[in-house]
Coordinates of C-alpha atoms and ligand atoms in Angstrom, one line a residue:
M247 CA 19.2 27.8 -33.6
T248 CA 16.6 30.2 -32.2
D249 CA 15.5 30.1 -28.6
R250 CA 12.2 28.7 -29.8
D251 CA 13.9 25.8 -31.7
A252 CA 16.0 25.1 -28.7
D253 CA 12.9 24.9 -26.5
E254 CA 11.1 22.7 -28.9
G255 CA 14.1 20.4 -29.2
R256 CA 14.2 20.1 -25.4
E257 CA 10.5 19.5 -25.2
A258 CA 10.7 16.7 -27.8
G259 CA 13.8 15.1 -26.2
D260 CA 12.9 15.5 -22.6
Y261 CA 9.3 14.6 -22.5
R262 CA 8.8 12.4 -19.4
P263 CA 5.2 11.1 -19.0
G264 CA 4.1 11.7 -15.4
L265 CA 7.3 13.9 -15.0
E266 CA 9.1 10.7 -14.0
G267 CA 12.6 11.4 -12.8
V268 CA 12.3 15.2 -13.4
I269 CA 13.7 17.3 -10.6
A270 CA 11.4 20.2 -10.3
A271 CA 12.3 21.6 -6.9
E272 CA 15.1 21.7 -4.2
T273 CA 13.9 20.8 -0.8
R274 CA 15.4 20.4 2.7
L275 CA 12.2 18.7 3.9
S276 CA 12.7 15.0 2.9
R277 CA 15.1 12.9 0.9
I278 CA 14.1 9.6 -0.7
D279 CA 16.5 6.9 -2.0
G280 CA 14.3 4.6 -4.0
E281 CA 17.1 2.0 -4.6
A282 CA 18.3 1.8 -1.0
G283 CA 14.8 2.2 0.5
E284 CA 15.6 5.2 2.6
L285 CA 13.5 8.1 3.7
V286 CA 14.9 11.0 5.7
I287 CA 12.5 13.6 7.0
G288 CA 13.9 16.9 8.3
G289 CA 17.3 15.2 8.6
F290 CA 16.0 12.2 10.6
P291 CA 15.8 8.7 9.1
V292 CA 12.1 7.9 9.2
P293 CA 12.4 5.0 11.8
E294 CA 14.2 7.5 14.2
L295 CA 11.6 10.2 13.7
A296 CA 8.6 7.9 13.9
A297 CA 9.9 6.3 17.1
N298 CA 10.5 9.5 19.0
A299 CA 8.5 12.5 17.7
T300 CA 5.1 13.7 18.7
F301 CA 3.3 15.0 15.6
E302 CA 3.6 18.5 16.8
E303 CA 7.4 18.2 17.1
T304 CA 7.4 16.9 13.5
L305 CA 5.4 19.9 12.3
Y306 CA 7.7 22.3 14.1
L307 CA 10.7 20.5 12.6
L308 CA 9.4 20.8 9.0
W309 CA 8.2 24.4 9.4
N310 CA 11.4 25.6 11.1
D311 CA 14.1 23.1 10.2
R312 CA 15.0 22.3 13.8
L313 CA 13.4 20.7 16.8
P314 CA 11.4 23.0 19.1
T315 CA 12.4 23.9 22.7
G316 CA 9.8 23.2 25.4
P317 CA 8.3 26.7 25.2
E318 CA 8.2 26.7 21.4
L319 CA 6.4 23.4 21.5
D320 CA 3.9 24.7 24.0
S321 CA 3.3 27.7 21.8
L322 CA 2.7 25.6 18.7
R323 CA 0.3 23.3 20.7
E324 CA -1.6 26.4 21.8
R325 CA -1.9 27.8 18.3
L326 CA -3.2 24.5 17.0
R327 CA -5.7 24.4 19.9
R328 CA -7.0 27.9 19.1
N329 CA -7.5 26.9 15.5
R330 CA -9.2 23.5 15.8
R331 CA -12.8 24.5 15.8
L332 CA -14.7 24.8 12.5
P333 CA -17.1 27.7 11.9
A334 CA -20.8 26.8 11.7
E335 CA -20.9 27.5 8.0
T336 CA -18.1 25.0 7.3
L337 CA -19.7 22.4 9.6
A338 CA -22.9 22.8 7.6
V339 CA -21.1 22.0 4.3
V340 CA -19.3 19.0 6.0
R341 CA -22.7 17.8 7.2
E342 CA -24.2 18.1 3.7
V343 CA -21.3 16.0 2.2
A344 CA -21.8 13.4 5.0
D345 CA -25.6 13.3 4.6
R346 CA -25.2 12.7 0.9
G347 CA -22.8 9.9 1.6
D348 CA -20.1 11.6 -0.5
P349 CA -16.4 10.8 0.3
A350 CA -14.7 12.3 3.3
M351 CA -12.2 14.0 1.0
D352 CA -14.9 16.1 -0.4
A353 CA -15.7 17.3 3.1
L354 CA -12.1 18.1 3.7
R355 CA -11.7 20.0 0.5
A356 CA -14.7 22.1 1.3
A357 CA -13.5 22.6 4.9
V358 CA -10.0 23.8 3.9
A359 CA -11.4 25.9 1.1
S360 CA -13.7 27.8 3.5
A361 CA -11.2 27.9 6.4
N362 CA -10.6 31.6 6.3
V363 CA -14.1 32.7 5.4
G364 CA -15.1 35.4 7.9
R365 CA -11.7 35.5 9.6
E366 CA -9.7 38.7 10.0
G367 CA -6.1 39.2 9.0
G368 CA -5.7 38.6 5.3
E369 CA -3.2 36.1 4.0
D370 CA -0.3 34.9 6.1
P371 CA 1.4 31.7 5.1
E372 CA 2.4 30.6 8.7
R373 CA -1.0 31.4 10.1
D374 CA -2.7 29.5 7.2
A375 CA -0.4 26.5 7.8
I376 CA -1.5 26.3 11.4
R377 CA -5.1 26.8 10.5
A378 CA -5.1 24.1 7.8
T379 CA -3.2 21.6 9.9
A380 CA -5.6 22.2 12.9
I381 CA -8.8 21.9 11.0
V382 CA -8.2 18.8 8.8
P383 CA -8.7 16.3 11.6
T384 CA -11.6 18.3 13.0
A385 CA -13.3 18.2 9.6
A386 CA -12.6 14.5 9.1
A387 CA -14.0 13.6 12.5
A388 CA -17.1 15.8 12.1
Y389 CA -17.8 14.3 8.7
W390 CA -17.6 10.8 10.3
R391 CA -19.9 11.7 13.2
Y392 CA -22.5 13.2 10.8
R393 CA -22.3 10.1 8.6
R394 CA -23.3 8.1 11.7
G395 CA -26.1 10.4 12.6
E396 CA -24.1 11.8 15.6
T397 CA -23.1 15.4 16.4
P398 CA -19.4 16.5 16.3
V399 CA -17.5 16.4 19.6
A400 CA -15.8 19.6 20.6
P401 CA -11.9 19.3 20.7
R402 CA -10.4 18.7 24.1
E403 CA -8.0 21.3 25.3
D404 CA -5.8 18.9 27.2
L405 CA -5.2 16.4 24.4
G406 CA -2.5 16.6 21.7
H407 CA -3.1 16.7 18.0
A408 CA -3.2 12.9 17.3
A409 CA -5.2 12.2 20.5
N410 CA -7.7 14.9 19.7
Y411 CA -8.4 13.3 16.3
L412 CA -9.1 9.9 17.9
Y413 CA -11.2 11.6 20.6
A414 CA -13.2 13.6 18.1
L415 CA -14.1 10.4 16.2
T416 CA -15.5 8.5 19.2
G417 CA -16.0 11.0 22.0
E418 CA -13.9 8.8 24.2
E419 CA -10.3 9.3 25.4
P420 CA -8.1 7.1 23.3
T421 CA -5.5 4.7 24.8
D422 CA -1.9 5.6 24.8
A423 CA -1.2 2.7 22.4
A424 CA -3.7 4.0 19.9
V425 CA -2.4 7.5 20.1
R426 CA 1.2 6.3 19.6
G427 CA 0.1 4.1 16.7
L428 CA -1.6 7.0 15.0
E429 CA 1.3 9.4 15.7
T430 CA 3.8 6.9 14.2
Y431 CA 1.6 6.8 11.1
L432 CA 1.3 10.6 10.9
N433 CA 5.1 11.0 11.3
C434 CA 5.7 8.4 8.5
V435 CA 3.5 10.2 6.0
V436 CA 4.0 13.8 6.8
D437 CA 6.3 14.4 3.9
H438 CA 7.6 12.4 0.9
G439 CA 9.5 14.5 -1.6
L440 CA 7.7 15.8 -4.6
N441 CA 4.7 13.5 -4.6
A442 CA 1.7 14.4 -6.7
S443 CA -0.2 16.3 -4.1
T444 CA 2.9 18.2 -2.8
F445 CA 3.8 19.2 -6.4
V446 CA 0.3 20.5 -6.9
A447 CA 0.4 22.5 -3.6
R448 CA 3.8 24.0 -4.5
S449 CA 2.5 24.9 -8.0
V450 CA -0.4 26.7 -6.6
V451 CA 1.6 28.9 -4.1
S452 CA 4.2 29.5 -6.9
T453 CA 1.6 31.7 -8.5
E454 CA 1.6 33.7 -5.2
S455 CA -1.9 32.4 -4.5
D456 CA -2.5 31.6 -0.8
L457 CA -1.6 28.6 1.2
L458 CA -5.2 27.4 1.9
S459 CA -5.8 27.3 -1.9
A460 CA -2.7 25.2 -2.2
V461 CA -3.8 22.8 0.6
T462 CA -7.3 22.6 -1.0
A463 CA -5.6 21.5 -4.3
G464 CA -3.4 19.0 -2.3
V465 CA -6.5 17.4 -0.8
G466 CA -7.9 17.0 -4.3
A467 CA -4.8 15.3 -5.6
L468 CA -4.5 13.0 -2.6
K469 CA -8.1 11.8 -3.1
G470 CA -7.1 9.8 -6.2
P471 CA -6.8 6.0 -5.8
L472 CA -3.3 6.0 -7.3
H473 CA -2.1 8.3 -4.5
G474 CA -3.9 8.4 -1.2
G475 CA -6.8 6.2 -2.0
A476 CA -5.2 2.8 -1.7
P477 CA -5.5 1.8 2.0
G478 CA -9.3 1.4 1.9
P479 CA -9.1 -1.2 -0.8
V480 CA -6.1 -2.8 1.0
L481 CA -8.3 -3.3 4.1
D482 CA -11.1 -4.7 2.0
M483 CA -8.8 -7.3 0.4
L484 CA -7.2 -8.2 3.7
R485 CA -10.6 -8.8 5.2
V486 CA -11.6 -11.1 2.4
V487 CA -8.4 -13.0 2.6
H488 CA -8.6 -13.1 6.4
D489 CA -11.9 -14.9 6.0
S490 CA -10.9 -17.2 3.2
G491 CA -7.4 -17.9 4.7
D492 CA -6.1 -18.3 1.1
P493 CA -4.0 -15.3 0.0
E494 CA -2.3 -17.1 -2.8
T495 CA -5.5 -17.8 -4.8
W496 CA -6.7 -14.3 -4.2
V497 CA -3.5 -12.7 -5.4
R498 CA -3.1 -15.0 -8.4
D499 CA -6.7 -14.2 -9.5
R500 CA -6.1 -10.5 -9.3
L501 CA -2.9 -10.6 -11.2
D502 CA -4.2 -13.0 -13.8
S503 CA -7.1 -10.7 -14.5
G504 CA -4.7 -7.8 -15.0
E505 CA -5.6 -5.9 -11.9
R506 CA -3.2 -4.0 -9.7
L507 CA -2.6 -5.1 -6.2
M508 CA -3.2 -2.2 -3.9
G509 CA -0.5 -1.4 -1.4
F510 CA 2.3 -2.6 -3.8
G511 CA 4.4 -0.7 -6.3
H512 CA 5.8 2.8 -6.1
R513 CA 7.0 5.4 -8.5
V514 CA 10.3 5.9 -6.6
Y515 CA 11.0 2.8 -4.4
R516 CA 12.4 -0.3 -6.1
V517 CA 12.5 -2.1 -2.7
R518 CA 10.2 -2.3 0.2
D519 CA 9.0 1.2 1.2
P520 CA 10.9 2.1 4.4
R521 CA 7.6 3.4 5.8
A522 CA 6.1 -0.1 5.3
S523 CA 8.8 -1.4 7.7
V524 CA 8.1 1.2 10.3
L525 CA 4.4 0.7 10.1
S526 CA 4.5 -3.1 10.1
A527 CA 6.6 -2.9 13.3
A528 CA 4.1 -0.4 14.8
A529 CA 1.2 -2.6 13.8
E530 CA 2.8 -5.6 15.3
R531 CA 3.3 -3.8 18.6
F532 CA -0.2 -2.5 18.5
Y533 CA -1.9 -5.9 17.7
E534 CA 0.2 -7.7 20.3
G535 CA -2.2 -8.9 22.9
E536 CA -5.2 -7.6 21.0
E537 CA -8.1 -10.0 20.2
D538 CA -7.7 -9.6 16.5
R539 CA -4.0 -10.3 16.4
G540 CA -4.8 -12.9 13.8
F541 CA -5.6 -10.0 11.4
F542 CA -2.0 -8.7 11.6
E543 CA -0.8 -12.3 10.9
T544 CA -3.0 -12.4 7.8
A545 CA -1.4 -9.2 6.6
V546 CA 2.1 -10.6 7.1
A547 CA 1.2 -13.8 5.2
F548 CA -0.5 -11.8 2.4
E549 CA 2.5 -9.6 2.0
D550 CA 4.9 -12.6 1.7
V551 CA 2.7 -14.2 -0.9
A552 CA 2.1 -10.9 -2.8
R553 CA 5.8 -10.0 -3.0
E554 CA 6.7 -13.5 -4.3
L555 CA 3.9 -13.5 -6.9
L556 CA 4.5 -9.9 -8.0
A557 CA 8.2 -10.9 -8.7
E558 CA 7.0 -13.8 -10.8
H559 CA 4.4 -11.6 -12.5
R560 CA 6.8 -8.8 -13.3
P561 CA 10.4 -10.0 -13.3
D562 CA 11.3 -6.8 -15.3
H563 CA 9.8 -4.3 -12.9
R564 CA 10.3 -4.7 -9.1
L565 CA 7.0 -4.2 -7.3
D566 CA 7.3 -4.2 -3.5
T567 CA 5.2 -3.2 -0.5
N568 CA 4.4 0.5 -0.3
V569 CA 3.3 2.6 2.7
E570 CA -0.4 2.0 2.1
F571 CA -0.3 -1.7 2.9
Y572 CA 0.5 -1.5 6.7
T573 CA -1.3 1.8 6.9
A574 CA -4.5 -0.1 6.4
V575 CA -3.6 -2.6 9.1
L576 CA -2.4 0.0 11.6
L577 CA -5.2 2.5 11.1
A578 CA -7.9 -0.1 11.4
G579 CA -6.3 -1.3 14.6
V580 CA -6.2 2.1 16.3
G581 CA -9.8 2.7 15.4
V582 CA -9.8 4.9 12.3
P583 CA -12.8 4.0 10.1
R584 CA -12.0 2.7 6.7
D585 CA -13.8 5.6 5.0
L586 CA -11.5 8.0 6.7
F587 CA -8.2 6.4 5.7
T588 CA -7.4 8.9 2.9
A589 CA -8.6 11.8 5.1
T590 CA -6.3 10.6 7.8
F591 CA -3.4 10.6 5.3
A592 CA -4.3 14.3 4.8
V593 CA -4.2 14.8 8.6
G594 CA -0.5 13.9 8.3
R595 CA 0.5 15.2 4.8
V596 CA -1.0 18.7 5.4
G597 CA 2.2 19.2 7.5
G598 CA 4.3 18.5 4.4
W599 CA 2.1 20.5 2.0
T600 CA 2.3 23.6 4.2
A601 CA 6.1 23.2 4.8
H602 CA 6.7 22.8 1.0
C603 CA 4.5 25.9 0.3
M604 CA 6.6 28.0 2.7
E605 CA 9.8 26.6 1.3
Q606 CA 8.6 27.4 -2.2
L607 CA 7.8 31.0 -1.2
E608 CA 11.4 31.4 0.2
N609 CA 12.8 31.4 -3.3
N610 CA 9.8 31.4 -5.5
R611 CA 9.7 30.9 -9.3
I612 CA 6.3 30.2 -10.9
V613 CA 5.9 26.5 -11.8
R614 CA 5.4 26.6 -15.5
P615 CA 6.6 23.5 -17.5
R616 CA 5.8 23.0 -21.2
A617 CA 3.8 20.6 -23.2
R618 CA 4.7 19.0 -26.5
Y619 CA 2.0 19.8 -28.9
V620 CA 0.6 16.7 -30.7
G621 CA -2.6 18.3 -32.0
S622 CA -3.7 19.3 -35.5
E623 CA -2.4 22.3 -37.4
G624 CA -3.7 24.6 -40.1
R625 CA -7.4 23.9 -39.7
T626 CA -9.9 26.2 -41.4
W627 CA -13.1 27.1 -39.6
T628 CA -16.4 25.3 -40.6
P629 CA -19.4 27.4 -39.8
L630 CA -21.9 25.8 -37.3
G631 CA -24.6 25.2 -39.9
E632 CA -22.2 23.3 -42.2
R633 CA -21.0 20.8 -39.6
Ligands
ACO937 N1 0.1 -4.5 -9.0 C1 0.3 -5.1 -10.2 N2 0.9 -4.5 -11.2 C2 1.4 -3.3 -11.0 C3 1.3 -2.6 -9.7 C4 0.6 -3.3 -8.7 N3 0.4 -2.8 -7.5 N4 1.9 -1.4 -9.8 C5 2.4 -1.3 -11.0 N5 2.1 -2.4 -11.7 C6 2.5 -2.7 -13.1 C7 1.7 -1.8 -14.0 O1 0.5 -2.5 -14.4 C8 2.6 -1.5 -15.2 O2 2.5 -2.6 -16.1 P1 2.7 -2.3 -17.7 O3 4.1 -1.8 -17.8 O4 2.5 -3.6 -18.2 O5 1.7 -1.3 -18.0 C9 4.0 -1.5 -14.5 O6 3.8 -2.2 -13.3 C10 4.4 -0.1 -14.2 O7 3.3 0.6 -13.6 P2 3.3 2.2 -13.5 O8 1.9 2.6 -13.2 O9 3.9 2.8 -14.7 O10 4.2 2.4 -12.3 P3 4.4 3.7 -11.5 O11 5.7 3.6 -10.9 O12 4.1 4.9 -12.3 O13 3.1 3.5 -10.5 C11 1.8 3.3 -8.6 C12 3.2 3.6 -9.2 C13 0.8 4.2 -9.2 C14 1.8 3.5 -7.1 C15 1.5 1.8 -9.0 O14 2.5 0.9 -8.5 C16 0.1 1.4 -8.5 O15 -0.9 1.6 -9.1 N6 0.0 0.7 -7.3 C17 -1.2 0.3 -6.7 C18 -1.9 1.5 -6.0 C19 -1.2 1.9 -4.7 O16 -0.9 1.0 -3.9 N7 -1.0 3.2 -4.6 C20 -0.4 3.8 -3.4 C21 0.9 4.3 -3.8 S1 1.8 4.9 -2.4 C22 1.4 6.5 -2.3 O17 0.9 7.2 -3.2 C23 1.5 7.1 -0.9

């Protein structure tokens, strides 16, 4: 058997649509057990990390494989601070996207893509990681303020990363509870194995392209409704059901008409996503004592009904709550606008994308899978005039 035959045999036998189950990288960044419902990030079970870490500590952990000392953390905070502002040219593009009413993810993509324009220093993965991480929340908040006919608010030097994001949205200092809620969310979503956007980012740097190109591609992948676009629709459905008070009819109608229930189902988890557990607890804490506590209760009631009806609907394929369900509840509570949910996912996930890119570069091999050809063979050319 020639090498070519062997390759073709392998292609035919091993074709996995969506690369399901294919191991395409080794990583120390996160481990997922889809059957047990476990997620470990940088060695910490996600509930442990989410309960304790500031987002800056999580970034340091992923980028360096250990927790920072006090001075190291200060230095990282300072570097983020110095990189937060967007150049006027980038702000102009963000404004254009906002004025046209295009999605926030389009503004993020443009902002990351132009992040190094006019900056000295060539390409440097670590510097680009900090730059990308620092500007994503600035760009998301600037987009939002332009959408509302306001001007962007300059970042505050004394606030941390999560607090600065909330501050940049409203111009008001956020409460500790809101900052902690957002930080819990960012820690939960910072990394998650070889998800679609992370795979894309790793593929881009594997060609020895630069990290900002990889993050730009990651933003593009995250924009899709099957990946990062679910929490907006989750919030919409919860609002409808909160008003109607009847989750069962709503869920049955959707499933009967063949629609997917947003916030449920996952490629890897066959049980409730562990991040859903962390986020539901965080949302419960946040909504405690809030006027709209009833909204959290609606979400809990909806989840119970949905899990039961999904099990009836698909006894052969376990569909359980994914991260996006309580993301919608928590982010809405802490004051992130619905139209920024996916962009806020990027505020967290950019930490994972950049860490994966640096990991890929440690031991790089270009990502180059194969495709099984199913097209025609042996065609003969018909000149244009005869077609
Ligand atoms: N509601 C109803 N049915 C569903 C759902 C759902 N949420 N999810 C999957 N199914 C059904 C599919 O229709 C499919 O049925 P079929 O076999 O009759 O065609 C079957 O379950 C398997 O679906 P796949 O798309 O093959 O499952 P996969 O594991 O590849 O998909 C995905 C995972 C894309 C997340 C899917 O569950 C989904 O679309 N969920 C809703 C969107 C969502 O919440 N996305 C956020 C995911 S979390 C994240 O990316 C961070």
